Amino acid sequence: MADLFYLTEEQRMIRDLARQLAREKIAPLAAALDETEAFPGEQLELLARQGLLGIWLPEAYGGTDMGCLALALVAEELAWACAATATQYVVQPLGGLPILLSGTEAQKRRYLPRLATGEILAAFSLSEPNAGSDAASLRTTAVRRGDQYILNGAKQWCSNGDHAGVLTVFATVDPSQKARGVTAFLIEPGLPGFAVGKKERKMGIRGSPTVALHFSDCRVPVENRLGEEGEGFTIAMRTLDLTRPPTGAMAVGLAQAALDAAVAYAKERRQFDAPIASFQGIQFMLAEMAMQVHAGRLMVHHAARMVDHGLAGNTVEASMAKCVAADAAMRVTTDAVQIFGGYGYTRDYPVERFMRDAKIMQIYEGTGQIQRSIIARELLRS
Ligand code: COS
């Protein structure tokens, strides 16, 4: 089936490597990671050693320049094994792409090679307690004083914010300007006035830490501003255009894992003197699940390929792919629990974790409703 996707030799190689690592080394740790909410440090070190952390970066910055589809392929394989580890993997380009897209040469040289090797991890902080879907309404302020900006405010839902060596943080130089006031800054831990806040206790992807950030008269040198004043919102949106395909790919991987588990269980589980896979009701469910996984995967590949072929403006395709794949993951994982019956509702089988992990796919990197708004806006543009 994979060959139908017309992958290059290089893409097939990187997918196979990720699949092997995910199945042999990462999947066995996934249940305990979920249970303990531990940080997947060992898993990320493994991915770093295998050269997987820098595949989205150009060679000039220590990467292997494999592109968006390769990133999506790896994200899918990792999410098949552990959605929390996969999330941590995708946070590296989420936090780092703004630097690649808009950084000065000095900023790129300072951070990107270390992101490629995994020496430091990245984070991306756009959301706030009162600015989630309406990201342009963020209220963390950045006031220029000489060669510094003074940041004040609170950020929310920052994946990996407590482990990152560099955080791309969005603040506003003028709240009345909405999106046009948003400005991006590179923040390093230890900066006076910057503190990591509450770690959330989440339903799923529990090995991926989600924290609040606090800025209290935090002095940020002007050299740490990314792009110009007012360019931050566009930087954030362009980044999400690139990370929504790999995020959709995580949803595909999770859905594939649930489908694989459901197929295996349906063949093994006997009721009414026959394997439940022999019943048409179950067969139809499995067929529906397979169609949804397939549709999600094709859309993810298409949105990622647009990036790799240098086609400007994959915004709508990225939103469609992320939305369809996330909805597929929610439906497929829910159906997998149904096929497992009472056993599926217990922690003795992985499908309940898959279902909990799937829910975030419809929320992070823009909710399903925001993706639909982006698609509709394009349809209705006159
Ligand atoms: N690429 C480049 N620029 C973009 C863009 C994109 N994909 N999308 C928007 N922009 C630009 C617009 O062109 C506009 O620039 P100008 O003012 O120069 O014309 C600016 O950004 C503001 O865009 P827009 O008017 O569309 O902003 P809205 O406030 O209406 O918000 C949505 C747009 C809802 C799409 C945005 O707030 C969003 O994506 N929200 C969800 C945020 C999210 O995903 N959060 C998850 C947390 S990050 S893990």
Tab-separated table of N, CA, C and O in Angstrom, residues 36 48 52 75 113 143 166 176 189 249 262 272 276 287 290 314 355 358:
chain	number	residue	atom	x	y	z
A	36	THR	N	2.608	7.644	34.009
A	36	THR	CA	3.433	8.412	34.953
A	36	THR	C	3.552	9.889	34.587
A	36	THR	O	4.055	10.674	35.389
A	48	ALA	N	17.201	11.876	18.282
A	48	ALA	CA	18.316	12.776	17.978
A	48	ALA	C	19.513	11.969	17.468
A	48	ALA	O	20.122	12.322	16.457
A	52	LEU	N	16.979	12.191	13.354
A	52	LEU	CA	15.610	12.506	12.918
A	52	LEU	C	15.140	13.897	13.333
A	52	LEU	O	14.171	14.413	12.782
A	75	ALA	N	6.377	11.695	11.737
A	75	ALA	CA	5.371	11.999	12.770
A	75	ALA	C	4.299	10.918	12.818
A	75	ALA	O	3.852	10.511	13.899
A	113	PRO	N	21.399	24.955	14.437
A	113	PRO	CA	22.231	23.743	14.487
A	113	PRO	C	22.012	22.948	15.775
A	113	PRO	O	22.049	21.714	15.767
A	143	VAL	N	7.028	46.282	25.422
A	143	VAL	CA	7.223	47.736	25.312
A	143	VAL	C	8.706	48.004	25.107
A	143	VAL	O	9.548	47.546	25.883
A	166	VAL	N	14.991	27.155	23.758
A	166	VAL	CA	14.584	28.394	23.093
A	166	VAL	C	13.069	28.330	22.867
A	166	VAL	O	12.529	27.302	22.443
A	176	SER	N	-4.181	47.468	20.398
A	176	SER	CA	-5.265	48.018	19.580
A	176	SER	C	-5.085	47.643	18.101
A	176	SER	O	-6.015	47.721	17.305
A	189	PRO	N	15.428	30.108	28.664
A	189	PRO	CA	15.146	29.936	30.095
A	189	PRO	C	16.223	30.640	30.923
A	189	PRO	O	17.364	30.769	30.477
A	249	ALA	N	-0.639	14.239	10.314
A	249	ALA	CA	0.018	12.928	10.194
A	249	ALA	C	0.028	12.202	11.535
A	249	ALA	O	-0.111	10.973	11.584
A	262	ALA	N	-7.779	-2.965	16.379
A	262	ALA	CA	-9.161	-3.444	16.233
A	262	ALA	C	-9.237	-4.645	15.284
A	262	ALA	O	-9.976	-5.609	15.549
A	272	PHE	N	-20.686	-15.788	20.078
A	272	PHE	CA	-21.671	-16.538	19.284
A	272	PHE	C	-20.986	-17.613	18.435
A	272	PHE	O	-21.282	-17.785	17.251
A	276	ILE	N	-15.487	-12.357	16.061
A	276	ILE	CA	-16.398	-11.232	15.780
A	276	ILE	C	-16.103	-10.606	14.419
A	276	ILE	O	-16.962	-9.946	13.839
A	287	ALA	N	-14.117	-1.425	7.855
A	287	ALA	CA	-13.962	-0.837	6.517
A	287	ALA	C	-14.083	0.688	6.581
A	287	ALA	O	-13.299	1.409	5.952
A	290	ALA	N	-10.891	2.068	8.017
A	290	ALA	CA	-9.788	2.033	7.048
A	290	ALA	C	-9.927	3.159	6.030
A	290	ALA	O	-8.930	3.798	5.651
A	314	ASN	N	-0.419	26.851	0.983
A	314	ASN	CA	-1.084	25.567	1.240
A	314	ASN	C	-2.021	25.695	2.440
A	314	ASN	O	-2.406	24.693	3.031
A	355	MET	N	-7.858	6.709	22.281
A	355	MET	CA	-9.049	7.569	22.237
A	355	MET	C	-8.808	8.875	22.998
A	355	MET	O	-9.165	9.965	22.524
A	358	ALA	N	-6.450	10.981	20.947
A	358	ALA	CA	-7.032	11.508	19.700
A	358	ALA	C	-7.704	12.858	19.927
A	358	ALA	O	-7.702	13.719	19.045
